[in-house]
PDB file of C-alpha atoms in Angstrom:
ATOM      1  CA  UNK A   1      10.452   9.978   1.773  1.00  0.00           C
ATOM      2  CA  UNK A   2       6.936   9.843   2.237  1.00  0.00           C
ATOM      3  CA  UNK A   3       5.252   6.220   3.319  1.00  0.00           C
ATOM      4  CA  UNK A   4       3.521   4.074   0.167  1.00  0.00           C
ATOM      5  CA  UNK A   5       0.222   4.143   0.973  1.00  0.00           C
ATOM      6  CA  UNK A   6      -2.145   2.011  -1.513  1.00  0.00           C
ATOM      7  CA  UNK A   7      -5.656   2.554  -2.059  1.00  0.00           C
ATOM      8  CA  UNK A   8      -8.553   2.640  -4.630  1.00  0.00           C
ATOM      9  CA  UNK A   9     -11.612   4.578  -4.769  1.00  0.00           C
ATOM     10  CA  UNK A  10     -13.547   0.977  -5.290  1.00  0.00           C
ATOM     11  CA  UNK A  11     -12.822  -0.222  -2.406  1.00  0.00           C
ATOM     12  CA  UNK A  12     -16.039   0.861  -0.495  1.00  0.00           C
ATOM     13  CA  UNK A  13     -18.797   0.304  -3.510  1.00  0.00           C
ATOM     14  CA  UNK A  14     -22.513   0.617  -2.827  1.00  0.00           C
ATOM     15  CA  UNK A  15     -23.852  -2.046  -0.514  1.00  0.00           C
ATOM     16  CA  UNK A  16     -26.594  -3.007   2.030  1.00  0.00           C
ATOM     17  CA  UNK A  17     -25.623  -0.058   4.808  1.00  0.00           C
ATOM     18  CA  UNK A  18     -27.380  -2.632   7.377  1.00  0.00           C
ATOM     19  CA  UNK A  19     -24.664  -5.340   6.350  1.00  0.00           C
ATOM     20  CA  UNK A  20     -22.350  -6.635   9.672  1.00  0.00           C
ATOM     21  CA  UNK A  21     -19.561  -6.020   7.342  1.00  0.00           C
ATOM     22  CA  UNK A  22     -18.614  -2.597   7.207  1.00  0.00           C
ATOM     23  CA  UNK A  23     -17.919  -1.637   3.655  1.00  0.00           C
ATOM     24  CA  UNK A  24     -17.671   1.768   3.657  1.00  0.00           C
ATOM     25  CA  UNK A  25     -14.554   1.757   5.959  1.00  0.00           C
ATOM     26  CA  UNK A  26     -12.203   1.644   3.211  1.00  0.00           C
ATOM     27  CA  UNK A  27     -13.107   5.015   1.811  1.00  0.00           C
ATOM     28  CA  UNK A  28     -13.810   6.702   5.332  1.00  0.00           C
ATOM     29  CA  UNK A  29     -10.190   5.344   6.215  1.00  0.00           C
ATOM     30  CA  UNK A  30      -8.843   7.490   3.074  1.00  0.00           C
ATOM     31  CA  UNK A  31     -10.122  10.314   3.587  1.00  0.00           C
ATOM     32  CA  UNK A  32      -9.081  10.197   7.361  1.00  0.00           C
ATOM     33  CA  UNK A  33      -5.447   9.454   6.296  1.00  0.00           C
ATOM     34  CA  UNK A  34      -5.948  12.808   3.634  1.00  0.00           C
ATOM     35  CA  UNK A  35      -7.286  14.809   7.020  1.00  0.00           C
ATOM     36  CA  UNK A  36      -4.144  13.751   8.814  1.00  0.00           C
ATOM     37  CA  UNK A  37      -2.053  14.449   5.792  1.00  0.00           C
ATOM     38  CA  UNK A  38      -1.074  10.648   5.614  1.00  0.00           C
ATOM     39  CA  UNK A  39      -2.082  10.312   1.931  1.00  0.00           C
ATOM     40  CA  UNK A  40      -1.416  12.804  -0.671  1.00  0.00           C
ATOM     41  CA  UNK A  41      -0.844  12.863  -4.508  1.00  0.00           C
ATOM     42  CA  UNK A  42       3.031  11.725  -4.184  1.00  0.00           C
ATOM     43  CA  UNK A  43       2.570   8.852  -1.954  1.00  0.00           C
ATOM     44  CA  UNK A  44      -0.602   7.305  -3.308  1.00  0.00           C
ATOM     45  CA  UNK A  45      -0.733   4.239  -5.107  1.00  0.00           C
ATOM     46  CA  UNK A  46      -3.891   2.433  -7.039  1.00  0.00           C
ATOM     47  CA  UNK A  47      -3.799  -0.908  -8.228  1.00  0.00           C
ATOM     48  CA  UNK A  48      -5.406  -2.292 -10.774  1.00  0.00           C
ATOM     49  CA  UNK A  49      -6.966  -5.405 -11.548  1.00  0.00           C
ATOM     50  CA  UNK A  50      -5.024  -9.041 -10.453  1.00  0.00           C
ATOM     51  CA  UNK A  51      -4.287 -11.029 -13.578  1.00  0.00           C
ATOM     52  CA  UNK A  52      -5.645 -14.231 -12.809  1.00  0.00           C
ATOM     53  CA  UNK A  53      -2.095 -16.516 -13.069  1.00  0.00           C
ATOM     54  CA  UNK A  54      -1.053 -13.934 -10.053  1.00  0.00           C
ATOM     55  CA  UNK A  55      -4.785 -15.196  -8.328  1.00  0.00           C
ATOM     56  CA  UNK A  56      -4.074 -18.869  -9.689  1.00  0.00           C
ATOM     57  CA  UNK A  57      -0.943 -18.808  -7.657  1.00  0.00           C
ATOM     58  CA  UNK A  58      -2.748 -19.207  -4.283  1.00  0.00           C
ATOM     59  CA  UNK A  59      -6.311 -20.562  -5.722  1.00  0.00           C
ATOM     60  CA  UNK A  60      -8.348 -23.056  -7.764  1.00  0.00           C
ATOM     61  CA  UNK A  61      -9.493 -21.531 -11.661  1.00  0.00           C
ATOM     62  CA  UNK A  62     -12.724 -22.854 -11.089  1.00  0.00           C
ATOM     63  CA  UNK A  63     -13.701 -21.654  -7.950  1.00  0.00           C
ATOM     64  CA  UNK A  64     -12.290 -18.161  -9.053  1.00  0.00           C
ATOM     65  CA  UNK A  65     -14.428 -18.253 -12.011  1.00  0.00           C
ATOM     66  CA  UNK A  66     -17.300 -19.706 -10.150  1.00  0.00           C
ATOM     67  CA  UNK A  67     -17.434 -16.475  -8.160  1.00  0.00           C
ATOM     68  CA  UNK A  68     -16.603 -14.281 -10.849  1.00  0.00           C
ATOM     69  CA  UNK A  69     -19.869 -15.568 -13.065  1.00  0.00           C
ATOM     70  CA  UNK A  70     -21.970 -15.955  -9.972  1.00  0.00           C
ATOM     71  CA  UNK A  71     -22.144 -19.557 -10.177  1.00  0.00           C
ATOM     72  CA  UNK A  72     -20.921 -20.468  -6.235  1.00  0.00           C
ATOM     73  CA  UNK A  73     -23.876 -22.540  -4.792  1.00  0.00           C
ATOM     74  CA  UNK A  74     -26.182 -21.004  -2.082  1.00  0.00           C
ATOM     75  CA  UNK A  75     -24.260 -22.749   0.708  1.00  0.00           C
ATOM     76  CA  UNK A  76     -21.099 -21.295  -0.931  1.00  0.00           C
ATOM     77  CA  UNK A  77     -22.460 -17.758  -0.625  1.00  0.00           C
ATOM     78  CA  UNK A  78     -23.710 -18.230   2.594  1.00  0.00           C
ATOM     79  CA  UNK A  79     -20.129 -19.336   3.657  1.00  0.00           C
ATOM     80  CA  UNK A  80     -19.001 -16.352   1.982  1.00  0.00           C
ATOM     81  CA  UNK A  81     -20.670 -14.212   4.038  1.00  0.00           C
ATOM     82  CA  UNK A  82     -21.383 -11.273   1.495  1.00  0.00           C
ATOM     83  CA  UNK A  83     -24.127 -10.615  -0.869  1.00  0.00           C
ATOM     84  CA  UNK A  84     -22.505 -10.860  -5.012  1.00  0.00           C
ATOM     85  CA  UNK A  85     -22.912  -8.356  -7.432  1.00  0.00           C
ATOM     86  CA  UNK A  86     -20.620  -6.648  -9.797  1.00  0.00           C
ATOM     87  CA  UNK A  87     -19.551  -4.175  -7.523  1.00  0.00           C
ATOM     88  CA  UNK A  88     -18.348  -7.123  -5.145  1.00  0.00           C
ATOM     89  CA  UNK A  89     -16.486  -9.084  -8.124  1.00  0.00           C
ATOM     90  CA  UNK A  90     -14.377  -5.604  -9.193  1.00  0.00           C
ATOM     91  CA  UNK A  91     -13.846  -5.092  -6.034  1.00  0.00           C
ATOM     92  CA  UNK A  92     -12.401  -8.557  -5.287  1.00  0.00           C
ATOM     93  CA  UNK A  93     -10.017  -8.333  -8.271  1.00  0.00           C
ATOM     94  CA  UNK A  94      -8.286  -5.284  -7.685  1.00  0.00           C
ATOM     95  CA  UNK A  95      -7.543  -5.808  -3.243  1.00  0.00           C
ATOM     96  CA  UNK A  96      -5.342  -8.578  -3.795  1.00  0.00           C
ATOM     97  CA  UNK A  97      -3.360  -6.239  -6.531  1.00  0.00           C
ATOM     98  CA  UNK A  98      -3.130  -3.842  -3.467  1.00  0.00           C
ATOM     99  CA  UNK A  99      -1.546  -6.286  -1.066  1.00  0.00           C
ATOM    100  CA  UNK A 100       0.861  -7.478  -4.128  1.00  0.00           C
ATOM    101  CA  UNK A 101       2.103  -3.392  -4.987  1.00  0.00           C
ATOM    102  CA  UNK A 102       2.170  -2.895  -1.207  1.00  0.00           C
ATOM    103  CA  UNK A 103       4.944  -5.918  -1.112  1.00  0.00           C
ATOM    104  CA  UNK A 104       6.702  -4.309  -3.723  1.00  0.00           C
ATOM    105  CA  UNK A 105       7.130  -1.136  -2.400  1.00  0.00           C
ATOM    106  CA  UNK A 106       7.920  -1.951   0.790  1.00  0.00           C
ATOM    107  CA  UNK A 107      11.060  -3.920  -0.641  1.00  0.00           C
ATOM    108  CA  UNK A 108      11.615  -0.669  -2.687  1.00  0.00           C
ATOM    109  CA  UNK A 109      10.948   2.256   0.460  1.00  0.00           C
ATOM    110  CA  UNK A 110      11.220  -0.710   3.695  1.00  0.00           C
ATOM    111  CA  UNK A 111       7.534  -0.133   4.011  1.00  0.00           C
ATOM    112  CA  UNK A 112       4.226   0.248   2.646  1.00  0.00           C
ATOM    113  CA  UNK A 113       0.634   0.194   3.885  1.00  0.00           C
ATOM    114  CA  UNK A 114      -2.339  -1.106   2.035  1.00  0.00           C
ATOM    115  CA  UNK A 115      -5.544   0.649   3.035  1.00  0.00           C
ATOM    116  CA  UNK A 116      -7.198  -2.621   2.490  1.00  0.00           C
ATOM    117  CA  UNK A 117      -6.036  -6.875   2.588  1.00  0.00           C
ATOM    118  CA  UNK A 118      -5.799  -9.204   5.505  1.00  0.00           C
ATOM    119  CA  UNK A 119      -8.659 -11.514   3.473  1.00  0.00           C
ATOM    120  CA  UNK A 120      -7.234 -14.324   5.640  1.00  0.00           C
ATOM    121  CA  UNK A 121     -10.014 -16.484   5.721  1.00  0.00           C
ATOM    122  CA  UNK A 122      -9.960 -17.199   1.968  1.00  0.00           C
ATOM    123  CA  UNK A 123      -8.964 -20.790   0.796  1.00  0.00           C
ATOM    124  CA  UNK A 124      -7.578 -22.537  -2.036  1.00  0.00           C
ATOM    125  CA  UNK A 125     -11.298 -23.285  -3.291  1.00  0.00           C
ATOM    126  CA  UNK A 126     -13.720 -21.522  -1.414  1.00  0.00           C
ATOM    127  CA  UNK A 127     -14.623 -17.842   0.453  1.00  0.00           C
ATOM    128  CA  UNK A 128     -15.367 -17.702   4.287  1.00  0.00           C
ATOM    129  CA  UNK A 129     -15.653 -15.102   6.694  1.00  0.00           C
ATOM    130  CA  UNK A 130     -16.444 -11.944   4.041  1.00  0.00           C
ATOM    131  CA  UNK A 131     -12.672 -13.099   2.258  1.00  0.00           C
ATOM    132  CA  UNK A 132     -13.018 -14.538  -1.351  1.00  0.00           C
ATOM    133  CA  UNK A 133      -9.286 -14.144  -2.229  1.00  0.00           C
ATOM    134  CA  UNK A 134      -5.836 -14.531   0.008  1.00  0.00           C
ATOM    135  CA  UNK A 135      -4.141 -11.729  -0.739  1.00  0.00           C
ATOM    136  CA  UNK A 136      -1.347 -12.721   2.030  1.00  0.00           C
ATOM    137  CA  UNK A 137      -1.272 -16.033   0.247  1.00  0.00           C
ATOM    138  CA  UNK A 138      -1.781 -14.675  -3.020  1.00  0.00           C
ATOM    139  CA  UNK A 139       1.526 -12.184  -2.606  1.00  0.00           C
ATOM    140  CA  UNK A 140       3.979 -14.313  -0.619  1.00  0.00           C
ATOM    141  CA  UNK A 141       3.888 -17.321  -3.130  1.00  0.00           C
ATOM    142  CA  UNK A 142       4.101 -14.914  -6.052  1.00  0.00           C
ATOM    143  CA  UNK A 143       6.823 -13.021  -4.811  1.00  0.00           C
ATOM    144  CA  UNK A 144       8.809 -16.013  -4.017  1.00  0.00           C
ATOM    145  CA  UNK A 145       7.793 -17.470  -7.752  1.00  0.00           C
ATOM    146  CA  UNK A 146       9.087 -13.932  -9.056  1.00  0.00           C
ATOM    147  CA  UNK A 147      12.524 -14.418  -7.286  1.00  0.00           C
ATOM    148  CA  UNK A 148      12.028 -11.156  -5.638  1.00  0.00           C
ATOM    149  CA  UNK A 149      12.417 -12.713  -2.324  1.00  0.00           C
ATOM    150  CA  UNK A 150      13.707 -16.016  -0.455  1.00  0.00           C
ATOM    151  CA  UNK A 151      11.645 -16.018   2.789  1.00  0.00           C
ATOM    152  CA  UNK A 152       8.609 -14.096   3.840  1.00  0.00           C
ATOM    153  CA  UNK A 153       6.929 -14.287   7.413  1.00  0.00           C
ATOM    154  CA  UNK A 154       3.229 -13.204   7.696  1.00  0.00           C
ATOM    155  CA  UNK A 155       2.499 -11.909  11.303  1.00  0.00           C
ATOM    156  CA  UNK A 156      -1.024 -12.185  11.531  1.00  0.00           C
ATOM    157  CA  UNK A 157      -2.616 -10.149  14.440  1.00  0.00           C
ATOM    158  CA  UNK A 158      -6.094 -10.313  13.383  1.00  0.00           C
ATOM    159  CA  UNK A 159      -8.760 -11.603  16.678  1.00  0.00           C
ATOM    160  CA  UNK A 160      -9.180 -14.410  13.901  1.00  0.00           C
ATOM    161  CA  UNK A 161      -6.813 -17.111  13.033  1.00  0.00           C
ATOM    162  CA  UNK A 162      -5.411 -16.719   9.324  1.00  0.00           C
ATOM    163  CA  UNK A 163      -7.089 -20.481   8.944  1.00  0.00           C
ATOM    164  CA  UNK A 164      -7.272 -19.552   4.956  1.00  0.00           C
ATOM    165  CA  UNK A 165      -3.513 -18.273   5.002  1.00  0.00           C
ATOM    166  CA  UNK A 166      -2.300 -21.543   6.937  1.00  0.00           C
ATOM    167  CA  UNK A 167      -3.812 -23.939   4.622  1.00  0.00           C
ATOM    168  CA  UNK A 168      -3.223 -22.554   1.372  1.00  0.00           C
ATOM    169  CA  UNK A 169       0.503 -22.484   2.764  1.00  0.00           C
ATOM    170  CA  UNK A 170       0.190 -25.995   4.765  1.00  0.00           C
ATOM    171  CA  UNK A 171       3.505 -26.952   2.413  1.00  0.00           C
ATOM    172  CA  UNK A 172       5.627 -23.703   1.858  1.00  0.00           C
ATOM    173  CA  UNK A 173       8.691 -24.308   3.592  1.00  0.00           C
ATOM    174  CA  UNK A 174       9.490 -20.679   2.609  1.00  0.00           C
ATOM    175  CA  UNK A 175       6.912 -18.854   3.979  1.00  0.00           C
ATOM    176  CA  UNK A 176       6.301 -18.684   7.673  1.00  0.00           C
ATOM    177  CA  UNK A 177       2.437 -18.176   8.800  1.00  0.00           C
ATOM    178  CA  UNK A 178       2.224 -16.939  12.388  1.00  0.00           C
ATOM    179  CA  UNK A 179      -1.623 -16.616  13.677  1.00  0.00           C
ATOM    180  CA  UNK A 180      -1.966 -14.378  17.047  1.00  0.00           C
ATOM    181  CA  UNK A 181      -5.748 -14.930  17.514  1.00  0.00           C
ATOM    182  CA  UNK A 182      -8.541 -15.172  20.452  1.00  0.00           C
ATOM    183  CA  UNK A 183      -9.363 -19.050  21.183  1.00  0.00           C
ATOM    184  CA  UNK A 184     -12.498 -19.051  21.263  1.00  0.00           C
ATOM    185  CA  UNK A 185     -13.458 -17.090  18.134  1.00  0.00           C
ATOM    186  CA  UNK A 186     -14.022 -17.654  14.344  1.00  0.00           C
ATOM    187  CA  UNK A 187     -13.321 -20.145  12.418  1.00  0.00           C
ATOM    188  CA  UNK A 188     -14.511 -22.910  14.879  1.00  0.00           C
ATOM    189  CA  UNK A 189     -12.526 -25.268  13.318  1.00  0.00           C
ATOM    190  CA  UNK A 190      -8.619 -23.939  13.247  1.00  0.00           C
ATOM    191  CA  UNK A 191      -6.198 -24.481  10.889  1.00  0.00           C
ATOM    192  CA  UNK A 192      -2.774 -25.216  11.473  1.00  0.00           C
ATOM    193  CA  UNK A 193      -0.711 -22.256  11.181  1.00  0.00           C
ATOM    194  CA  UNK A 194       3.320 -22.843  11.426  1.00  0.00           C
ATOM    195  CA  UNK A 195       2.804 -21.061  14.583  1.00  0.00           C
ATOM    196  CA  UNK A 196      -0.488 -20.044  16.377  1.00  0.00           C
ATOM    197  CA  UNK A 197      -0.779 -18.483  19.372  1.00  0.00           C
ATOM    198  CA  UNK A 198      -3.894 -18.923  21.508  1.00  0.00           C
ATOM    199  CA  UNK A 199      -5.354 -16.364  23.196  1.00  0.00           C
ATOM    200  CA  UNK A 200      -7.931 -16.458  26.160  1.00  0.00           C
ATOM    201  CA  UNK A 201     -10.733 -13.891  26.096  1.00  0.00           C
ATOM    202  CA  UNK A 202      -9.542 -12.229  29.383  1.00  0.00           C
ATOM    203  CA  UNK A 203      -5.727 -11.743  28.927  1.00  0.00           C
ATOM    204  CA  UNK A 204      -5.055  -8.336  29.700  1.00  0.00           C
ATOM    205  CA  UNK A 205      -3.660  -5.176  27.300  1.00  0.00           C
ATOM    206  CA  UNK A 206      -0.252  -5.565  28.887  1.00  0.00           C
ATOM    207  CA  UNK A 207       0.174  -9.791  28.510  1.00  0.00           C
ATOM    208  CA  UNK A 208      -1.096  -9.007  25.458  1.00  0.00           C
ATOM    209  CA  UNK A 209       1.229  -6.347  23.963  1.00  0.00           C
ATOM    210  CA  UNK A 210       4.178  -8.395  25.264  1.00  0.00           C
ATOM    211  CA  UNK A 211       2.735 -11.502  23.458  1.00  0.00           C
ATOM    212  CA  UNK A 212       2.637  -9.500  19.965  1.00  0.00           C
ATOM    213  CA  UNK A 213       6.412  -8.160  21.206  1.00  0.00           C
ATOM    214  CA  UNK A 214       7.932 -11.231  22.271  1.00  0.00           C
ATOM    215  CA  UNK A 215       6.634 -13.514  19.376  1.00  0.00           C
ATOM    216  CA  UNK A 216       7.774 -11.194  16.544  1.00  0.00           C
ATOM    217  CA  UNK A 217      10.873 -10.616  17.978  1.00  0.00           C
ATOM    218  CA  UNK A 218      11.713 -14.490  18.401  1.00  0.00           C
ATOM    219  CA  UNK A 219      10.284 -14.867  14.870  1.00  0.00           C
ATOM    220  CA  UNK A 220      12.553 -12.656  13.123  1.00  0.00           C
ATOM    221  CA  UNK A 221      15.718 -13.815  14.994  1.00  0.00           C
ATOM    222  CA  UNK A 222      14.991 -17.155  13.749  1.00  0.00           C
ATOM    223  CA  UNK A 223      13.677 -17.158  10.302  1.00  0.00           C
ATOM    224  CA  UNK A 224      15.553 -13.944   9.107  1.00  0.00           C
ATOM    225  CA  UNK A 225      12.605 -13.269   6.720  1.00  0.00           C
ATOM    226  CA  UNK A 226      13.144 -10.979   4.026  1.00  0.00           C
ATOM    227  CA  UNK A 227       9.653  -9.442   4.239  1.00  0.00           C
ATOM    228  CA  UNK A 228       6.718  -9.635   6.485  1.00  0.00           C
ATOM    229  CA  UNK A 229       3.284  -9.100   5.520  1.00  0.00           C
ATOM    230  CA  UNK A 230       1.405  -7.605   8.742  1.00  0.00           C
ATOM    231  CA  UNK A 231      -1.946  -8.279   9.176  1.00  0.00           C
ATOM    232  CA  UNK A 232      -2.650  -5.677  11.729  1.00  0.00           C
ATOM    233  CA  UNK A 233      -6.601  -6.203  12.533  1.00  0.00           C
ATOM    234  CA  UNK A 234      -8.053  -3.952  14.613  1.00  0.00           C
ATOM    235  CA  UNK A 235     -10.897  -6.604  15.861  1.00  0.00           C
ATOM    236  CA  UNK A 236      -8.835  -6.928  18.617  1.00  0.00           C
ATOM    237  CA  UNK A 237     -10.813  -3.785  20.314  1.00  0.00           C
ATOM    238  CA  UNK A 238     -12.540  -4.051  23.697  1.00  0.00           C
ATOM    239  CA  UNK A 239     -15.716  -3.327  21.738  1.00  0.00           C
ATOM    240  CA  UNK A 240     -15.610  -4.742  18.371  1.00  0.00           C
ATOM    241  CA  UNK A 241     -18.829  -7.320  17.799  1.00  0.00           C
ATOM    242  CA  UNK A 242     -16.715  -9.588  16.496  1.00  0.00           C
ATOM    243  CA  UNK A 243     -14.183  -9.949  18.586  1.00  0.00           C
ATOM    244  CA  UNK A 244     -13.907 -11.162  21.942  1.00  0.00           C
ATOM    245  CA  UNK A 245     -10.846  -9.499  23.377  1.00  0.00           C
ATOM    246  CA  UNK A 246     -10.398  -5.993  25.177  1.00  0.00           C
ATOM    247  CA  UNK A 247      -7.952  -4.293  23.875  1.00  0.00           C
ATOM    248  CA  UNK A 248      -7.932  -0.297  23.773  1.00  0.00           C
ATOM    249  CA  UNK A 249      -7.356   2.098  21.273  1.00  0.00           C
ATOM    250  CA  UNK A 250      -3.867   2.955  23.000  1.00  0.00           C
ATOM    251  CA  UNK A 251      -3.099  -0.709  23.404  1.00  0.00           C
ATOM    252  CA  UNK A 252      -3.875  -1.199  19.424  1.00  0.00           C
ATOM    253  CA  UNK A 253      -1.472   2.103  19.278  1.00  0.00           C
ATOM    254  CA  UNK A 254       0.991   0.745  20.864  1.00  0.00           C
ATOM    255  CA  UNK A 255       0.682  -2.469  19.454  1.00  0.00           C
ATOM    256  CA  UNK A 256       1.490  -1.097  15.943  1.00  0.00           C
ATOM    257  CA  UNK A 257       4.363   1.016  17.065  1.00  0.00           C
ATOM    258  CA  UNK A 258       6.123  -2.465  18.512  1.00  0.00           C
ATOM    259  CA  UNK A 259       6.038  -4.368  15.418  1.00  0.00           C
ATOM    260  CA  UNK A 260       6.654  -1.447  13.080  1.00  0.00           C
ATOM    261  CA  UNK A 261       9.710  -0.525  15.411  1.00  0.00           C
ATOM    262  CA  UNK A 262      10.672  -4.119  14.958  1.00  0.00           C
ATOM    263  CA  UNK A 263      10.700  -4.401  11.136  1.00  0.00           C
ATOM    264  CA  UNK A 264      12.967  -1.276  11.227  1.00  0.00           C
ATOM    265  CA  UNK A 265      15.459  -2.278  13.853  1.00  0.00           C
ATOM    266  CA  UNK A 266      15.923  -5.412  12.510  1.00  0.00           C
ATOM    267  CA  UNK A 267      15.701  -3.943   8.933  1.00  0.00           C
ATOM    268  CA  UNK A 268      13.306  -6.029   7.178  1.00  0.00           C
ATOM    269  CA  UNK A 269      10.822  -4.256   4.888  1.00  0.00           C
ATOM    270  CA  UNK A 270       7.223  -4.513   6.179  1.00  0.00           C
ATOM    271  CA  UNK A 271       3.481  -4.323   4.145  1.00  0.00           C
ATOM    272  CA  UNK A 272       1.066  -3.884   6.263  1.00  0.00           C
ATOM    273  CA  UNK A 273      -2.665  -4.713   5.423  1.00  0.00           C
ATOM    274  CA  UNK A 274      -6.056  -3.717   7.985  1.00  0.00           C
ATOM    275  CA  UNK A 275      -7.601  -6.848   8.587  1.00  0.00           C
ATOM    276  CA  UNK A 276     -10.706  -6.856  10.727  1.00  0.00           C
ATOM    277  CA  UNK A 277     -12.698  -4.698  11.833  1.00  0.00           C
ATOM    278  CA  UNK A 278     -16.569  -3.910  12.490  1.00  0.00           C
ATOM    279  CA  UNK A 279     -17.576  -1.347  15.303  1.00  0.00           C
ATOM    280  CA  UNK A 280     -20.732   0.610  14.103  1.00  0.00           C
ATOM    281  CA  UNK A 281     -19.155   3.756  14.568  1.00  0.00           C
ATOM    282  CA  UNK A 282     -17.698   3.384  11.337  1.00  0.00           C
ATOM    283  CA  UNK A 283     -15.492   6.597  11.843  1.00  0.00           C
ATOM    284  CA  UNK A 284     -14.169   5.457  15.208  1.00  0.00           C
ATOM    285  CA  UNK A 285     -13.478   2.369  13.132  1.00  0.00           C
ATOM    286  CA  UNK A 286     -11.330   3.905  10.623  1.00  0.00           C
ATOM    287  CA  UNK A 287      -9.643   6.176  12.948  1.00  0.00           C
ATOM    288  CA  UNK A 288      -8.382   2.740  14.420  1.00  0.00           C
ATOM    289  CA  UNK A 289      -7.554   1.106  11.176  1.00  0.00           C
ATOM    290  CA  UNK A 290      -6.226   4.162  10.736  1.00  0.00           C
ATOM    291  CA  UNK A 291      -2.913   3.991  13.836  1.00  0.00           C
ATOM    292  CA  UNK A 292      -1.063   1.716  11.514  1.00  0.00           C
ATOM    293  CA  UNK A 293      -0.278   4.491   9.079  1.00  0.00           C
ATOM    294  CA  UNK A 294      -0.198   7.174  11.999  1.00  0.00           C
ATOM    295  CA  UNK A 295       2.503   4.453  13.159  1.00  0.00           C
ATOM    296  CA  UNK A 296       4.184   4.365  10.046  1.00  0.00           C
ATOM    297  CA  UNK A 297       4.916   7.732  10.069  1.00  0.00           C
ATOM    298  CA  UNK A 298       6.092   7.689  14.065  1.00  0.00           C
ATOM    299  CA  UNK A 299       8.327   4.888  13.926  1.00  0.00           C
ATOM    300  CA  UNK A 300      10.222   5.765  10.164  1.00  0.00           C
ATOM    301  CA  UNK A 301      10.402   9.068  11.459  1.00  0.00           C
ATOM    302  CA  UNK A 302       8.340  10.784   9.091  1.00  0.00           C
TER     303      UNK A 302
END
């Protein structure tokens, strides 16, 4: 078995090249995982575009059709954080599908890995933070809705707390949102995840690996989930502009090879999504976003 690995050519689109939000990762990020011989014809999967009941099932029909016909108010798009065009709508309709087939091929193989996702910032009604739809929201409720599965966790490692995620699923008793974040970062107003841990600025790579370790592990022994959606951001870097912790690129290594190593002790099929991530060496960038495949393929013995 080879690991699911889902992707689509859209994903990077042409935009502003001087943008803070690093577009063209997704695509450099593919073509690093073909280098490493990650991704190849039998183990790539493209989705297509979400039906909107599968969107409705985590947000509001009007705001989703205020975005799609450009109709979001300038404060809205300022909120959003990304400049609209057609590009950004197709693009926004077809991630979400990613996150969704990743789910359902890691309860098929035990794991998956979308190339994309972790648009944790999203709400019911609104984009923030360069996310205009939950896909971890999006996929957990619909899975449960499907009967596909009874309890999903979403371990949410992002430098950002999943404040979209934990209010979209404020009152799903069957989903558990866990938020490992940096304190003092974006959103400045938090959410209220079922869980968030807090992290100062200057906690170093080891607290910090045994944080991720420790949580997850307490997690699963207590809400047996059958799935967990990983958001494994790679913000977390000591030099990311966005994020305010230090972590290296062996401690984001290591990170993923805990939690992966986790899900397949404890047998509990894992999607992974990439989450944040914004150094301006965009190839250094993918090569990081990047570990959680190379991780993948260490820990499932592949």
């Amino acid at each position: 078995m080879t690991i699911p690995l889902v992707t689509h050519p859209f994903y990077s689109y042409p935009f502003p090249g001087k943008h803070r939000f690093p577009m063209e990762k997704f695509d450099l990020l593919a073509k690093y995982c073909q280098e490493k011989g990650f991704l190849c014809g039998s183990n790539v999967f493209r989705p297509g575009k979400a039906r909107k009941d599968l969107l409705e099932t985590a947000h509001c029909s009007h705001y989703i059709n205020r975005f799609i016909n450009n109709q979001q108010s300038a404060k809205e798009q300022r909120r959003m954080g990304l400049p609209w065009s057609d590009g950004l709508v197709r693009r926004s309709l077809i991630s979400p599908n990613g996150t969704f087939l990743s789910a359902q091929l890691a309860l098929q193989y035990g794991i998956a890995c979308h190339l994309a996702g972790g648009t944790h910032h999203a709400h019911f009604d609104f984009a923030s933070g360069f996310c205009i739809l939950n896909d971890l929201a999006i996929t957990a409720k619909a899975l449960l809705r499907q009967g596909k599965v009874k309890r999903v966790l979403i371990f949410d490692c992002d430098v950002h707390q999943g404040d979209g995620t934990a209010s979209i699923l404020a009152d799903e008793s069957d989903i558990f949102t866990c938020s490992i974040h940096c304190k003092k970062n974006f959103p400045v107003r938090k959410a209220q995840s079922d869980l968030d841990v807090e992290l100062p600025p200057e906690i170093s790579e080891r607290d910090y690996l045994a944080t991720v370790s420790e949580t997850l592990t307490s997690l699963i022994a207590q809400q047996k989930p059958d799935l967990i959606l990983y958001d494994a951001g790679v913000d977390i870097f000591t030099g990311d502009p966005l994020g305010l912790l230090s972590i290296s690129n062996n401690g984001i290594r290591e990170r993923e090879e805990s939690v992966l190593s986790l899900c397949k002790e404890n047998n509990i099929p894992v999607a992974t999504v990439i989450g944040g991530g914004y150094d301006d060496d965009r190839k250094a960038l993918a090569r990081r976003h990047g570990e959680i495949v190379r991780a993948a393929y260490t820990v499932y013995n592949l």
